[in-house]
Amino acid sequence: MIKIENLEKIYRTEEVQTKALNNVSLAVSEGEFVAIMGPSGCGKSTLLNILGLLDEPDGGRFAFAGTEVAKASERRRAELRKQHIGFVFQSFNLIEELTVFENVELPLIYLGVGAAERQEKVAQVLEKMQIMHRRNHFPQQLSGGQQQRVAVARAVVNSPRLILADEPTGNLDSSNGNEVMELLTELNETGTTIVMVTHSEHDARYAHRVIRLLDGAVVLENLHQPFTA
Amino acid sequence: MFKNYFLIAYRNVVRHKGFSFLNIAGLALGLTACLLIGLFVYDEQQYDQFVPQGEQIYRVGTQRLQGETTESTPMSPPMFATSLQQELPEVEKAVRIMSLQSKNLFRVGSKSLYEEHGFFADADLFKVLHLPFRYGSAAQALAKPSSIVLSEAMAERFFGPINPVGQQIKLDTSTFQVTGVLRNRDLKFHLNINFLLQLSPAVIGIPEKRMQSWGWRQFNTYAKLRPGADGRNVAAKFQHYLEEKVKPQLAKDNIEYTAFFQPLREVYLHSADFKINWATHGNITYVRALSVIAGFILLIACFNFVNLATAKSMQRAKEVGIRKTIGASQPQLMLQFLAETVLLTLISVVLSTVLTALLLPSLNRFTGKSLSFDLIANPGLLALLLGLTLVVGLVAGFYPALVLSSFKPVKVLKSTVVTDGPLGRVQWLRHGLIVVQFALSVFLIICAIVVFQQVSYLHNKNLGFNKDQIMFFPMRGDSMTKNYEAFKNELSQAPGVASATIGYGFPGDMVAGDQIIVPINGEPKKFSVTQLLVDYDYLKTLGLQLVAGRNFSKELKTDKDQAFILNETAVRDLGFATPEKALGQTLQWNIWNNKNPDSTKTGKVIGVVKDFHYKSLYDKLEPAVLQIFPDAYWKVAVKLKGENLGAGVESVKQVWSKFSPNYPIEYKFMDDNFDEMYQAEDKLKTLLWTFTGIAIFVGCLGLFGLATYAAERRKKEIGIRKVLGASVSDIVALLSKEFLALVLVAAVIAFPAAWLAMSTWLQDFAYRIDLPLWAFGAAGLAAAAVAFLTVGYQAVRAATANPVNHLRAN
């Protein structure tokens, strides 16, 4: 699914060069659940952004679903992104002017899905996330847990092959956090690949594999049995 | 997809009420100003457009070089039409009209009313100018000396709503038969025709021979060229003809002019500075100025849009990031933002449509027009409005859409402060736009001040005579004109009357131009001067000052036939060096006498009066000769005593009805008459102040919005500064400094432009103020003050807030 080799990312200001990623290589197979961990500033988010085709690497190779994308155009990356990738953020990143339903509907609109099919799909996924009763509410009328469920719903509504989650439980209390982790696990079990950045050892245990980063480099990869509660 | 865009747009409008209000209010005001001006300008441009084959029709006037300027007049001699028709095969038809100038008393049965705006016209008039007829037909309308064609309004006044063709109407003692009624109630035609009589010597009451004159410029000539003929060629040919055949003849009388062909379609708007023009006219300068102002205001409103939208972009950045992450492409996002702008514009357009409809009656009252704003009757206007919505929406929305849609999701989703490359550029752009907005405002303020000053000057300049409390009116009826001396005596003694004078040539009224002959070394030399035909009390009634010699005196019998008084300009122009030296000089005048055209009056200069402005201040002072000439005792001026004007007017009326009971008195006050001369400038002044106000207000709405966001953006900085010991005034200075600097730059740009525009405008006036330098300073200060007040409110609010709140929030 994902194969990166010697990936580099450098941030430059006028005086300082910072290597955010230094020769990072890793592979994620179809159906895997991978957690990326490491201290603040270690390059986790940079890596996730590159994996999500939101950012470009400065060096190295990156194959996404078999195609090389390290130097792909913005248009091509946007195309792949909307077809194959769903995002879940720590701060939910829902659009405040849109209702729950409309937020979830948005990726389908950009994909050019017809209205009737959108209705059906959104309804389906909202049912699954158990927030159908909130469909006409605006994000600020929901609790944090509910907002993150909407965000997950939005991430999966177009059945992406890959979900990238950036500290998805970071803004949630533990019970809401667990709920979200359960959701992700269920998605993984139905075949969706998940890459998750997290600070939480607890959350990381839901993953098949943990990649630890330090100062922009992979320091450790350890496999463990999927966590089952 | 579009539904979603408009939904989001709608929710954004509702959610950010303040922002939406600033944008919509500014744009709606700007659009309203534009619509009102647009309707006015469009209407002005419609004049004479209805005339079929108008592009082949020219008004042929005359002009001459006066010093450095060309003095043009639509007036031409009767021979112009005759010779155009006979000598130039390219001319299909040439016709003349001549104004009756005064008001005339008409009678039908027991109904009698004064009517003005009457013209004599060649019978073929309608072959050149196809005016629409309501009753009767153009072909025979002016065929007979007894024919009269009426306007719709006049026909209704006398005959009611019926067809009056065939009915009789009396003008003084002659009887005319109505042959047609023009359909000209709202006709956009440069001649305000109330009635038409046949132009023939018999009807006018002049000898046949006068129609052969090349010097008597009392007509307007219209020439219709054959299809394909080029106006410039015909004009050149005619000029050539004049040079060869006519010039030598004119030179003998010291008359000099050239002919000029003015296309009919330009007659209305391009005649504002013509001398002696009976036609109603607009003013292309004012039309252009208003159009430019409309453009300015719309531009300012659009800039607000760009400024506010880009300033607010930080709030929208996150949304952009999310949408991009989810799969939106940049074109899709641009479309979304453009849709928002177009929606806001649409709301503004709808609002401005309502505002325009509400304000139109006031504009109509103010301009005396009957503009209509009927969207249903005029689908073109509706299409125009929709087009305007799209254009304004796209123009104002394009750049913000480009900026917003180019945000990188990685950057905007993570960080709270966006310091992206484009934002630096955006900052520049925003500052640039503010500078342009303020430059436009400063420019308009300067213009408004200068116009105000010049208009006050026109109204208040010492004219060299006292125009206050003078009523004047034409004499009517035989018993009054034949007994003018008795009439004048009774007037002078009436209670409330200070003095009375009879003559022809009162300030603000029509004056006669004629030649005066100065025998220099035995050779008669002719000079064109204004002839003021007066009586013994003219100087006293008008309060003229003698600078040399004496006034006319009843006691000296020779003063009636052998005395002249000059003004100072005449002293100079006639070559007498000083007023004292002018005294005793001999002058000759060809007396106006139909029976004996060659009779001459010879006399001496007995006095010199200080120059006084008997015309508007558009005109340079001309040489004037005052003399006693009872044959031209047509008008009366009465100076009333100050205490009780009403009683004075009453006693004048009583004397009038004693002498002329059959005619109602029609009087005016001289100062009103002078004020009327500057109506166009008065209106320009009002319009300029109004629209300058709107422009500034719209600009301030935008500035207020920007200041709000600036204060918002710098909350944390302000907090830190305050913690470190900054005072409120330090903070206010910090926030205001930036905007004030922009105003300064704007002023530097605006000054030369305003200086150029206003010196050009002032040049049209023979008497004008010096460009007031303080206006520039005042405009700059006013703009700075407005900016400071607008920004200051936000600055003070930010500065007095508790710093801890902001620091914690961040």
Coordinates of C-alpha atoms in Angstrom, one line a residue, chain A residues 45 49 54-55 74 78 81-82 85 87 89 91 93-99 102-103 105-107 109-110 138 140 154 166, chain B residues 1 4-5 7-8 11-12 15-16 316 318-319 321-329 331-333 336 408-410 413-414:
Chain A
S45 CA 3.1 14.9 11.7
N49 CA 1.3 14.8 6.0
L54 CA -0.7 17.0 1.7
D55 CA 3.0 17.8 1.7
E74 CA -0.7 19.0 -6.8
A78 CA -5.4 15.9 -4.8
R81 CA -6.3 12.0 -1.9
K82 CA -9.9 12.3 -2.6
I85 CA -7.4 8.7 1.6
F87 CA -8.2 12.0 7.4
F89 CA -7.6 15.1 13.1
S91 CA -9.0 18.9 16.6
N93 CA -11.5 20.0 11.8
L94 CA -15.2 20.0 11.0
I95 CA -16.5 23.0 9.0
E96 CA -18.5 25.0 11.4
E97 CA -20.9 26.5 8.9
L98 CA -22.0 23.0 7.8
T99 CA -24.3 20.6 9.6
E102 CA -23.3 18.3 5.2
N103 CA -19.8 17.8 6.6
E105 CA -21.4 14.7 2.5
L106 CA -18.6 17.0 1.4
P107 CA -16.1 14.4 0.2
I109 CA -19.6 16.2 -3.5
Y110 CA -16.0 16.7 -4.4
F138 CA -23.9 22.1 13.7
Q140 CA -20.4 23.4 17.9
R154 CA -16.5 12.0 7.0
D166 CA -3.4 12.5 13.6
Chain B
M1 CA -22.3 21.5 -6.1
N4 CA -23.6 23.7 -1.5
Y5 CA -21.6 26.8 -2.5
L7 CA -25.6 27.3 1.2
I8 CA -22.2 27.9 2.6
R11 CA -24.5 30.7 6.2
N12 CA -21.3 32.7 6.2
R15 CA -22.7 34.0 10.7
H16 CA -20.3 36.9 10.1
R316 CA -11.3 30.9 6.5
K318 CA -8.9 26.3 8.3
E319 CA -11.9 25.7 6.3
G321 CA -7.4 23.3 4.7
I322 CA -10.2 20.9 5.6
R323 CA -11.8 21.1 2.2
K324 CA -8.5 20.6 0.4
T325 CA -7.7 17.6 2.7
I326 CA -11.0 16.1 1.9
G327 CA -10.4 16.5 -1.8
A328 CA -11.4 20.0 -3.0
S329 CA -9.3 21.3 -5.8
P331 CA -10.6 25.7 -8.9
Q332 CA -13.5 24.3 -6.9
L333 CA -12.5 26.4 -3.9
Q336 CA -16.9 28.5 -3.9
K408 CA -1.6 24.9 1.9
P409 CA -3.6 22.6 4.1
V410 CA -0.6 21.4 6.1
L413 CA -4.5 23.2 9.8
K414 CA -1.7 23.1 12.3

